[in-house]
């Protein structure tokens, strides 16, 4: 009976020891030089641990009962700083793609894969080593899995600590409880072009306090959190740090974008900045037919050796009307493109008369035929190219200049497949699709933007 009790006590002791986290285990470790064993390949799938001639310095940095870093001077000269995975309850310390775990009086330096398997690289010890390569891998695997199960609470604590630190930092730099005279928006960069698809406009907010001192958001060199502000941008993205012009001209009714920030803690304080659009960035619109190799995405395909036929370009109606820029007075072409094949609006743009707009509704390219095979040595035929889509261009009488390029050619046919044998035949090339029609009209145009 006493023997059974002794065995149970030993088992519980081993289990408790196996689940000690690294902070608890390293309480008994000190910085100094450690004997090193490295892995040596003996033959395929067989490895052994070999003692290295020189010891390596290892330094443990501790704060109270926690180990914050483990510095390993690999080969005595290369500094590798390992940090805990979960500071409050670490299962290992990591550096680059490697991990370091201390258990049973040794430190194991290893890699870890997605299958939760360890591959030992080095072992550190103050004494000898009585475990082989496979035993070391299994030792680390079992220990890590056991500690992982107990990390839930520790991870929650770390998350709470980080949240508390972040909140303290926010309050420290916030406008909350400060006497602010006004806030202003400043641009980090001055864009050359303000148009659909132009580069992002970077900006920040400056707060001027009643004592005359200034605070700003991080991108202007300060630390005011963006969470201090309510953004109400118009004609562009409602985002911090940088904005991009809206792609739909309907939101640019005043031909400018508006950046606006309101202080959450001083509701009467509002910063507004208007930036006029330049509308002078060339744009390309694609409504082309699908290529033969994509045909399976649109229709049911029974694939033999022949290449698939491509799809035709969509039919489009393009309406254009010239108006004046509401801020600068320069002429702008309002352009609307509607896909009549799919019955949907494609785009609405405002462009200066000299700015190029390229519209592509070419037919798709046919798929190449497959090479011949043993049972059917002739090469497959290439798929036919799709026809170009038709275009109806309607210009309002106000339009005197329009820089537009219309591409609605038929798609090329696919190439015939090569024969399997020299006596067999190459497949026929596919036929190019027909060019689409272009119909131009001049009549009064009414647009919805």
GROMACS .gro file of C-alpha atoms in nm:
model
  449
    1UNK     CA    1   0.000   0.000   0.000
    2UNK     CA    2   0.282   0.238   0.094
    3UNK     CA    3   0.451   0.157  -0.235
    4UNK     CA    4   0.134   0.247  -0.432
    5UNK     CA    5   0.102   0.576  -0.244
    6UNK     CA    6   0.467   0.654  -0.317
    7UNK     CA    7   0.412   0.592  -0.690
    8UNK     CA    8   0.105   0.821  -0.691
    9UNK     CA    9   0.297   1.097  -0.513
   10UNK     CA   10   0.584   1.068  -0.761
   11UNK     CA   11   0.343   1.082  -1.056
   12UNK     CA   12   0.172   1.395  -0.924
   13UNK     CA   13   0.512   1.553  -0.861
   14UNK     CA   14   0.619   1.480  -1.218
   15UNK     CA   15   0.295   1.619  -1.363
   16UNK     CA   16   0.323   1.936  -1.154
   17UNK     CA   17   0.686   1.976  -1.258
   18UNK     CA   18   0.605   1.923  -1.626
   19UNK     CA   19   0.347   2.200  -1.614
   20UNK     CA   20   0.565   2.458  -1.442
   21UNK     CA   21   0.599   2.759  -1.667
   22UNK     CA   22   0.937   2.898  -1.767
   23UNK     CA   23   0.928   3.175  -1.505
   24UNK     CA   24   0.899   2.916  -1.230
   25UNK     CA   25   1.168   2.691  -1.377
   26UNK     CA   26   1.415   2.974  -1.439
   27UNK     CA   27   1.392   3.089  -1.077
   28UNK     CA   28   1.671   2.837  -1.019
   29UNK     CA   29   1.884   2.939  -1.318
   30UNK     CA   30   2.164   3.195  -1.316
   31UNK     CA   31   2.351   3.375  -1.591
   32UNK     CA   32   2.685   3.229  -1.689
   33UNK     CA   33   2.861   2.999  -1.932
   34UNK     CA   34   2.682   2.680  -2.032
   35UNK     CA   35   2.808   2.360  -2.191
   36UNK     CA   36   2.663   2.318  -2.539
   37UNK     CA   37   2.559   2.007  -2.731
   38UNK     CA   38   2.474   2.032  -3.100
   39UNK     CA   39   2.292   1.794  -3.333
   40UNK     CA   40   2.500   1.589  -3.575
   41UNK     CA   41   2.353   1.378  -3.854
   42UNK     CA   42   2.476   1.019  -3.842
   43UNK     CA   43   2.281   0.878  -4.136
   44UNK     CA   44   1.942   0.920  -4.300
   45UNK     CA   45   1.690   0.989  -4.023
   46UNK     CA   46   1.947   0.932  -3.747
   47UNK     CA   47   2.104   1.204  -3.534
   48UNK     CA   48   2.315   1.227  -3.222
   49UNK     CA   49   2.410   1.500  -2.975
   50UNK     CA   50   2.774   1.609  -2.985
   51UNK     CA   51   2.946   1.825  -2.724
   52UNK     CA   52   3.082   2.161  -2.847
   53UNK     CA   53   3.434   2.254  -2.736
   54UNK     CA   54   3.361   2.607  -2.610
   55UNK     CA   55   3.091   2.705  -2.365
   56UNK     CA   56   2.838   2.974  -2.460
   57UNK     CA   57   2.741   3.265  -2.233
   58UNK     CA   58   2.370   3.285  -2.145
   59UNK     CA   59   2.224   3.585  -1.964
   60UNK     CA   60   1.883   3.586  -1.793
   61UNK     CA   61   1.715   3.926  -1.746
   62UNK     CA   62   1.458   3.907  -1.467
   63UNK     CA   63   1.205   4.143  -1.315
   64UNK     CA   64   1.067   4.005  -0.992
   65UNK     CA   65   0.957   3.649  -1.056
   66UNK     CA   66   0.940   3.693  -1.434
   67UNK     CA   67   1.213   3.643  -1.694
   68UNK     CA   68   1.186   3.916  -1.958
   69UNK     CA   69   1.464   3.801  -2.194
   70UNK     CA   70   1.723   3.530  -2.238
   71UNK     CA   71   2.037   3.641  -2.422
   72UNK     CA   72   2.228   3.359  -2.589
   73UNK     CA   73   2.571   3.440  -2.727
   74UNK     CA   74   2.575   3.178  -3.000
   75UNK     CA   75   2.926   3.047  -3.064
   76UNK     CA   76   3.027   3.299  -2.797
   77UNK     CA   77   2.992   3.601  -3.027
   78UNK     CA   78   2.647   3.624  -3.192
   79UNK     CA   79   2.381   3.786  -2.973
   80UNK     CA   80   2.038   3.624  -2.990
   81UNK     CA   81   1.775   3.772  -2.759
   82UNK     CA   82   1.487   3.537  -2.684
   83UNK     CA   83   1.157   3.677  -2.552
   84UNK     CA   84   0.871   3.493  -2.375
   85UNK     CA   85   0.563   3.389  -2.571
   86UNK     CA   86   0.332   3.485  -2.282
   87UNK     CA   87   0.521   3.693  -2.021
   88UNK     CA   88   0.301   3.585  -1.730
   89UNK     CA   89   0.307   3.214  -1.812
   90UNK     CA   90   0.570   3.136  -2.079
   91UNK     CA   91   0.607   2.796  -2.241
   92UNK     CA   92   0.912   2.908  -2.437
   93UNK     CA   93   1.128   3.203  -2.541
   94UNK     CA   94   1.153   3.291  -2.908
   95UNK     CA   95   1.409   3.447  -3.140
   96UNK     CA   96   1.356   3.461  -3.516
   97UNK     CA   97   1.219   3.116  -3.608
   98UNK     CA   98   1.369   2.941  -3.306
   99UNK     CA   99   1.247   2.865  -2.956
  100UNK     CA  100   1.423   2.805  -2.627
  101UNK     CA  101   1.273   2.600  -2.343
  102UNK     CA  102   1.434   2.505  -2.011
  103UNK     CA  103   1.329   2.178  -1.850
  104UNK     CA  104   1.487   1.898  -1.646
  105UNK     CA  105   1.802   2.102  -1.584
  106UNK     CA  106   1.873   2.172  -1.951
  107UNK     CA  107   1.786   2.435  -2.211
  108UNK     CA  108   1.666   2.311  -2.550
  109UNK     CA  109   1.713   2.536  -2.854
  110UNK     CA  110   1.475   2.412  -3.127
  111UNK     CA  111   1.238   2.490  -3.413
  112UNK     CA  112   0.863   2.422  -3.404
  113UNK     CA  113   0.636   2.329  -3.694
  114UNK     CA  114   0.264   2.352  -3.760
  115UNK     CA  115   0.214   1.993  -3.645
  116UNK     CA  116   0.338   2.088  -3.297
  117UNK     CA  117   0.663   1.899  -3.343
  118UNK     CA  118   1.002   2.009  -3.212
  119UNK     CA  119   1.334   1.977  -3.395
  120UNK     CA  120   1.624   2.018  -3.156
  121UNK     CA  121   1.927   2.219  -3.268
  122UNK     CA  122   2.129   2.279  -2.948
  123UNK     CA  123   2.114   2.186  -2.579
  124UNK     CA  124   2.256   2.397  -2.293
  125UNK     CA  125   2.350   2.244  -1.959
  126UNK     CA  126   2.564   2.297  -1.651
  127UNK     CA  127   2.628   1.925  -1.632
  128UNK     CA  128   2.609   1.636  -1.876
  129UNK     CA  129   2.337   1.521  -2.114
  130UNK     CA  130   2.162   1.187  -2.068
  131UNK     CA  131   1.892   1.217  -2.337
  132UNK     CA  132   1.917   1.134  -2.705
  133UNK     CA  133   1.790   1.342  -2.998
  134UNK     CA  134   1.444   1.185  -3.017
  135UNK     CA  135   1.394   1.203  -2.642
  136UNK     CA  136   1.479   1.574  -2.643
  137UNK     CA  137   1.224   1.647  -2.915
  138UNK     CA  138   0.954   1.454  -2.731
  139UNK     CA  139   1.044   1.617  -2.398
  140UNK     CA  140   0.992   1.966  -2.539
  141UNK     CA  141   0.674   1.870  -2.726
  142UNK     CA  142   0.506   1.720  -2.419
  143UNK     CA  143   0.611   2.005  -2.193
  144UNK     CA  144   0.498   2.278  -2.435
  145UNK     CA  145   0.156   2.122  -2.493
  146UNK     CA  146   0.101   2.090  -2.118
  147UNK     CA  147   0.190   2.456  -2.053
  148UNK     CA  148  -0.015   2.580  -2.350
  149UNK     CA  149  -0.329   2.447  -2.178
  150UNK     CA  150  -0.265   2.668  -1.875
  151UNK     CA  151  -0.194   2.988  -2.070
  152UNK     CA  152  -0.555   3.102  -2.119
  153UNK     CA  153  -0.572   3.309  -1.802
  154UNK     CA  154  -0.221   3.445  -1.851
  155UNK     CA  155  -0.301   3.555  -2.206
  156UNK     CA  156  -0.614   3.731  -2.080
  157UNK     CA  157  -0.406   3.910  -1.815
  158UNK     CA  158  -0.152   4.020  -2.075
  159UNK     CA  159  -0.433   4.148  -2.296
  160UNK     CA  160  -0.580   4.343  -2.004
  161UNK     CA  161  -0.239   4.486  -1.918
  162UNK     CA  162  -0.182   4.597  -2.277
  163UNK     CA  163  -0.527   4.754  -2.289
  164UNK     CA  164  -0.461   4.937  -1.962
  165UNK     CA  165  -0.125   5.064  -2.088
  166UNK     CA  166  -0.282   5.176  -2.417
  167UNK     CA  167  -0.562   5.357  -2.235
  168UNK     CA  168  -0.315   5.529  -2.002
  169UNK     CA  169  -0.109   5.638  -2.303
  170UNK     CA  170  -0.423   5.765  -2.478
  171UNK     CA  171  -0.529   5.973  -2.178
  172UNK     CA  172  -0.178   6.110  -2.139
  173UNK     CA  173  -0.179   6.249  -2.495
  174UNK     CA  174  -0.551   6.313  -2.537
  175UNK     CA  175  -0.731   6.647  -2.559
  176UNK     CA  176  -0.966   6.518  -2.293
  177UNK     CA  177  -0.976   6.752  -1.990
  178UNK     CA  178  -0.757   7.009  -2.170
  179UNK     CA  179  -0.849   7.368  -2.251
  180UNK     CA  180  -0.836   7.382  -2.630
  181UNK     CA  181  -0.881   7.708  -2.822
  182UNK     CA  182  -0.910   7.562  -3.172
  183UNK     CA  183  -0.816   7.271  -3.394
  184UNK     CA  184  -0.682   7.283  -3.750
  185UNK     CA  185  -0.620   7.037  -4.032
  186UNK     CA  186  -0.274   7.042  -4.188
  187UNK     CA  187  -0.160   6.856  -4.498
  188UNK     CA  188   0.147   6.638  -4.473
  189UNK     CA  189   0.187   6.640  -4.852
  190UNK     CA  190   0.048   6.874  -5.115
  191UNK     CA  191  -0.082   6.665  -5.407
  192UNK     CA  192  -0.022   6.772  -5.767
  193UNK     CA  193  -0.335   6.597  -5.886
  194UNK     CA  194  -0.662   6.562  -5.700
  195UNK     CA  195  -0.869   6.331  -5.914
  196UNK     CA  196  -1.025   5.988  -5.938
  197UNK     CA  197  -0.749   5.731  -5.856
  198UNK     CA  198  -0.490   5.997  -5.767
  199UNK     CA  199  -0.236   5.940  -5.490
  200UNK     CA  200  -0.347   5.952  -5.128
  201UNK     CA  201  -0.355   6.289  -4.953
  202UNK     CA  202  -0.184   6.267  -4.613
  203UNK     CA  203  -0.309   6.494  -4.338
  204UNK     CA  204  -0.315   6.545  -3.963
  205UNK     CA  205  -0.482   6.755  -3.693
  206UNK     CA  206  -0.322   7.031  -3.484
  207UNK     CA  207  -0.476   7.145  -3.156
  208UNK     CA  208  -0.392   7.491  -3.020
  209UNK     CA  209  -0.439   7.512  -2.645
  210UNK     CA  210  -0.548   7.825  -2.458
  211UNK     CA  211  -0.193   7.881  -2.337
  212UNK     CA  212  -0.076   7.892  -2.700
  213UNK     CA  213   0.101   7.556  -2.701
  214UNK     CA  214   0.033   7.312  -2.983
  215UNK     CA  215  -0.036   6.941  -2.992
  216UNK     CA  216  -0.074   6.729  -3.304
  217UNK     CA  217  -0.147   6.381  -3.434
  218UNK     CA  218   0.139   6.139  -3.485
  219UNK     CA  219   0.187   6.201  -3.857
  220UNK     CA  220   0.259   6.567  -3.776
  221UNK     CA  221   0.511   6.477  -3.508
  222UNK     CA  222   0.277   6.468  -3.208
  223UNK     CA  223   0.088   6.205  -3.012
  224UNK     CA  224  -0.279   6.309  -3.009
  225UNK     CA  225  -0.477   5.988  -3.069
  226UNK     CA  226  -0.706   5.993  -3.371
  227UNK     CA  227  -0.975   5.852  -3.144
  228UNK     CA  228  -1.009   6.207  -3.006
  229UNK     CA  229  -1.182   6.310  -3.328
  230UNK     CA  230  -1.500   6.241  -3.521
  231UNK     CA  231  -1.426   6.249  -3.895
  232UNK     CA  232  -1.683   6.376  -4.145
  233UNK     CA  233  -1.489   6.385  -4.471
  234UNK     CA  234  -1.674   6.439  -4.798
  235UNK     CA  235  -1.577   6.338  -5.151
  236UNK     CA  236  -1.306   6.109  -5.020
  237UNK     CA  237  -1.250   5.821  -4.780
  238UNK     CA  238  -1.341   5.886  -4.416
  239UNK     CA  239  -1.005   5.762  -4.289
  240UNK     CA  240  -0.730   5.877  -4.055
  241UNK     CA  241  -0.379   5.975  -4.170
  242UNK     CA  242  -0.461   5.976  -4.541
  243UNK     CA  243  -0.759   5.992  -4.776
  244UNK     CA  244  -0.829   5.888  -5.133
  245UNK     CA  245  -1.062   6.066  -5.372
  246UNK     CA  246  -1.395   5.894  -5.435
  247UNK     CA  247  -1.415   5.703  -5.762
  248UNK     CA  248  -1.777   5.805  -5.817
  249UNK     CA  249  -1.813   6.168  -5.927
  250UNK     CA  250  -2.162   6.182  -5.776
  251UNK     CA  251  -2.007   6.247  -5.433
  252UNK     CA  252  -1.797   6.535  -5.572
  253UNK     CA  253  -2.089   6.772  -5.627
  254UNK     CA  254  -1.890   7.082  -5.534
  255UNK     CA  255  -1.577   6.972  -5.726
  256UNK     CA  256  -1.372   6.958  -5.409
  257UNK     CA  257  -1.307   6.726  -5.120
  258UNK     CA  258  -1.366   6.830  -4.762
  259UNK     CA  259  -1.160   6.710  -4.468
  260UNK     CA  260  -1.338   6.765  -4.139
  261UNK     CA  261  -1.252   6.668  -3.783
  262UNK     CA  262  -1.461   6.740  -3.472
  263UNK     CA  263  -1.321   6.711  -3.119
  264UNK     CA  264  -1.506   6.445  -2.920
  265UNK     CA  265  -1.440   6.638  -2.601
  266UNK     CA  266  -1.511   6.989  -2.733
  267UNK     CA  267  -1.812   6.950  -2.962
  268UNK     CA  268  -1.800   7.315  -3.073
  269UNK     CA  269  -1.444   7.277  -3.202
  270UNK     CA  270  -1.437   7.180  -3.568
  271UNK     CA  271  -1.154   7.181  -3.822
  272UNK     CA  272  -1.239   7.196  -4.192
  273UNK     CA  273  -1.018   7.202  -4.500
  274UNK     CA  274  -1.136   7.213  -4.863
  275UNK     CA  275  -0.921   7.090  -5.151
  276UNK     CA  276  -1.031   7.158  -5.508
  277UNK     CA  277  -1.023   6.869  -5.753
  278UNK     CA  278  -0.799   6.893  -6.059
  279UNK     CA  279  -0.973   6.612  -6.255
  280UNK     CA  280  -0.669   6.556  -6.475
  281UNK     CA  281  -0.561   6.196  -6.423
  282UNK     CA  282  -0.602   5.960  -6.719
  283UNK     CA  283  -0.829   5.661  -6.659
  284UNK     CA  284  -0.882   5.325  -6.826
  285UNK     CA  285  -1.212   5.135  -6.809
  286UNK     CA  286  -1.225   4.764  -6.893
  287UNK     CA  287  -1.543   4.579  -6.990
  288UNK     CA  288  -1.381   4.312  -7.206
  289UNK     CA  289  -1.508   3.965  -7.282
  290UNK     CA  290  -1.378   3.669  -7.085
  291UNK     CA  291  -1.088   3.467  -7.221
  292UNK     CA  292  -1.139   3.112  -7.338
  293UNK     CA  293  -0.956   2.959  -7.042
  294UNK     CA  294  -1.205   3.137  -6.812
  295UNK     CA  295  -1.515   3.009  -6.991
  296UNK     CA  296  -1.591   2.756  -6.716
  297UNK     CA  297  -1.664   3.049  -6.481
  298UNK     CA  298  -1.958   3.161  -6.695
  299UNK     CA  299  -2.104   2.853  -6.864
  300UNK     CA  300  -2.095   2.476  -6.825
  301UNK     CA  301  -1.791   2.341  -7.006
  302UNK     CA  302  -1.723   1.991  -7.138
  303UNK     CA  303  -1.352   2.005  -7.202
  304UNK     CA  304  -1.202   1.793  -7.476
  305UNK     CA  305  -0.881   1.863  -7.666
  306UNK     CA  306  -1.014   2.178  -7.833
  307UNK     CA  307  -0.962   2.516  -7.668
  308UNK     CA  308  -1.267   2.700  -7.536
  309UNK     CA  309  -1.421   2.992  -7.726
  310UNK     CA  310  -1.388   3.336  -7.564
  311UNK     CA  311  -1.668   3.573  -7.465
  312UNK     CA  312  -1.765   3.890  -7.650
  313UNK     CA  313  -1.707   4.234  -7.504
  314UNK     CA  314  -2.002   4.397  -7.328
  315UNK     CA  315  -2.214   4.659  -7.505
  316UNK     CA  316  -2.175   5.009  -7.361
  317UNK     CA  317  -2.355   5.342  -7.370
  318UNK     CA  318  -2.131   5.641  -7.295
  319UNK     CA  319  -2.287   5.980  -7.221
  320UNK     CA  320  -2.084   6.302  -7.202
  321UNK     CA  321  -2.177   6.656  -7.101
  322UNK     CA  322  -1.952   6.959  -7.046
  323UNK     CA  323  -1.996   7.173  -6.734
  324UNK     CA  324  -1.792   7.429  -6.540
  325UNK     CA  325  -1.585   7.342  -6.234
  326UNK     CA  326  -1.780   7.486  -5.939
  327UNK     CA  327  -1.469   7.622  -5.769
  328UNK     CA  328  -1.225   7.717  -6.046
  329UNK     CA  329  -1.456   7.763  -6.345
  330UNK     CA  330  -1.250   7.543  -6.580
  331UNK     CA  331  -1.437   7.316  -6.820
  332UNK     CA  332  -1.508   6.958  -6.713
  333UNK     CA  333  -1.658   6.666  -6.900
  334UNK     CA  334  -1.908   6.468  -6.697
  335UNK     CA  335  -1.891   6.111  -6.825
  336UNK     CA  336  -2.124   5.822  -6.751
  337UNK     CA  337  -2.065   5.468  -6.879
  338UNK     CA  338  -2.352   5.219  -6.866
  339UNK     CA  339  -2.317   4.848  -6.944
  340UNK     CA  340  -2.628   4.758  -7.144
  341UNK     CA  341  -2.531   4.391  -7.165
  342UNK     CA  342  -2.544   4.354  -6.788
  343UNK     CA  343  -2.784   4.645  -6.730
  344UNK     CA  344  -2.563   4.817  -6.475
  345UNK     CA  345  -2.389   5.149  -6.422
  346UNK     CA  346  -2.014   5.115  -6.467
  347UNK     CA  347  -1.864   5.455  -6.379
  348UNK     CA  348  -1.931   5.826  -6.336
  349UNK     CA  349  -1.631   6.055  -6.383
  350UNK     CA  350  -1.545   6.422  -6.414
  351UNK     CA  351  -1.241   6.487  -6.634
  352UNK     CA  352  -1.090   6.791  -6.800
  353UNK     CA  353  -1.139   6.788  -7.180
  354UNK     CA  354  -0.769   6.713  -7.240
  355UNK     CA  355  -0.754   6.422  -6.996
  356UNK     CA  356  -0.754   6.087  -7.172
  357UNK     CA  357  -1.018   5.823  -7.105
  358UNK     CA  358  -0.956   5.477  -7.252
  359UNK     CA  359  -1.252   5.241  -7.280
  360UNK     CA  360  -1.185   4.875  -7.357
  361UNK     CA  361  -1.463   4.633  -7.446
  362UNK     CA  362  -1.261   4.405  -7.670
  363UNK     CA  363  -1.354   4.043  -7.719
  364UNK     CA  364  -1.171   3.785  -7.513
  365UNK     CA  365  -0.888   3.571  -7.651
  366UNK     CA  366  -0.962   3.212  -7.747
  367UNK     CA  367  -0.804   2.928  -7.554
  368UNK     CA  368  -0.518   2.731  -7.710
  369UNK     CA  369  -0.590   2.374  -7.816
  370UNK     CA  370  -0.436   2.090  -7.615
  371UNK     CA  371  -0.152   1.875  -7.740
  372UNK     CA  372  -0.239   1.540  -7.890
  373UNK     CA  373  -0.224   1.231  -7.671
  374UNK     CA  374  -0.179   0.858  -7.730
  375UNK     CA  375  -0.544   0.776  -7.791
  376UNK     CA  376  -0.600   1.093  -7.996
  377UNK     CA  377  -0.266   1.205  -8.145
  378UNK     CA  378  -0.396   1.510  -8.338
  379UNK     CA  379  -0.368   1.845  -8.161
  380UNK     CA  380  -0.687   2.017  -8.047
  381UNK     CA  381  -0.824   2.320  -8.231
  382UNK     CA  382  -0.780   2.666  -8.082
  383UNK     CA  383  -1.090   2.838  -7.945
  384UNK     CA  384  -1.238   3.132  -8.135
  385UNK     CA  385  -1.186   3.486  -8.009
  386UNK     CA  386  -1.485   3.679  -7.880
  387UNK     CA  387  -1.641   3.964  -8.077
  388UNK     CA  388  -1.584   4.320  -7.958
  389UNK     CA  389  -1.873   4.487  -7.780
  390UNK     CA  390  -2.079   4.763  -7.939
  391UNK     CA  391  -2.045   5.124  -7.818
  392UNK     CA  392  -2.301   5.403  -7.832
  393UNK     CA  393  -2.132   5.739  -7.763
  394UNK     CA  394  -2.376   6.023  -7.695
  395UNK     CA  395  -2.231   6.374  -7.668
  396UNK     CA  396  -2.429   6.669  -7.542
  397UNK     CA  397  -2.408   6.980  -7.768
  398UNK     CA  398  -2.207   7.145  -7.488
  399UNK     CA  399  -1.913   6.911  -7.557
  400UNK     CA  400  -1.648   7.075  -7.775
  401UNK     CA  401  -1.353   6.857  -7.680
  402UNK     CA  402  -1.333   6.499  -7.559
  403UNK     CA  403  -1.013   6.293  -7.530
  404UNK     CA  404  -1.148   5.940  -7.549
  405UNK     CA  405  -1.007   5.618  -7.698
  406UNK     CA  406  -1.252   5.338  -7.777
  407UNK     CA  407  -1.112   4.987  -7.815
  408UNK     CA  408  -1.364   4.722  -7.917
  409UNK     CA  409  -1.165   4.489  -8.141
  410UNK     CA  410  -1.239   4.120  -8.167
  411UNK     CA  411  -1.024   3.888  -7.958
  412UNK     CA  412  -0.754   3.671  -8.115
  413UNK     CA  413  -0.819   3.302  -8.170
  414UNK     CA  414  -0.632   3.043  -7.970
  415UNK     CA  415  -0.345   2.847  -8.123
  416UNK     CA  416  -0.394   2.493  -8.244
  417UNK     CA  417  -0.244   2.222  -8.024
  418UNK     CA  418   0.071   2.036  -8.128
  419UNK     CA  419   0.040   1.673  -8.249
  420UNK     CA  420   0.153   1.385  -8.029
  421UNK     CA  421   0.347   1.222  -8.314
  422UNK     CA  422   0.509   1.357  -8.629
  423UNK     CA  423   0.256   1.184  -8.854
  424UNK     CA  424  -0.040   1.340  -8.672
  425UNK     CA  425  -0.189   1.685  -8.742
  426UNK     CA  426  -0.163   2.013  -8.554
  427UNK     CA  427  -0.496   2.160  -8.451
  428UNK     CA  428  -0.645   2.457  -8.638
  429UNK     CA  429  -0.599   2.805  -8.497
  430UNK     CA  430  -0.913   2.970  -8.368
  431UNK     CA  431  -1.078   3.254  -8.563
  432UNK     CA  432  -1.042   3.616  -8.449
  433UNK     CA  433  -1.367   3.769  -8.328
  434UNK     CA  434  -1.546   4.045  -8.519
  435UNK     CA  435  -1.486   4.410  -8.428
  436UNK     CA  436  -1.774   4.572  -8.244
  437UNK     CA  437  -1.973   4.866  -8.384
  438UNK     CA  438  -1.930   5.227  -8.270
  439UNK     CA  439  -2.227   5.460  -8.304
  440UNK     CA  440  -2.181   5.832  -8.225
  441UNK     CA  441  -2.466   6.073  -8.161
  442UNK     CA  442  -2.497   6.439  -8.063
  443UNK     CA  443  -2.807   6.522  -7.863
  444UNK     CA  444  -2.913   6.663  -7.528
  445UNK     CA  445  -2.780   6.454  -7.241
  446UNK     CA  446  -2.929   6.433  -6.894
  447UNK     CA  447  -2.705   6.286  -6.625
  448UNK     CA  448  -2.787   6.181  -6.269
  449UNK     CA  449  -2.489   6.356  -6.110
   0.00000   0.00000   0.00000
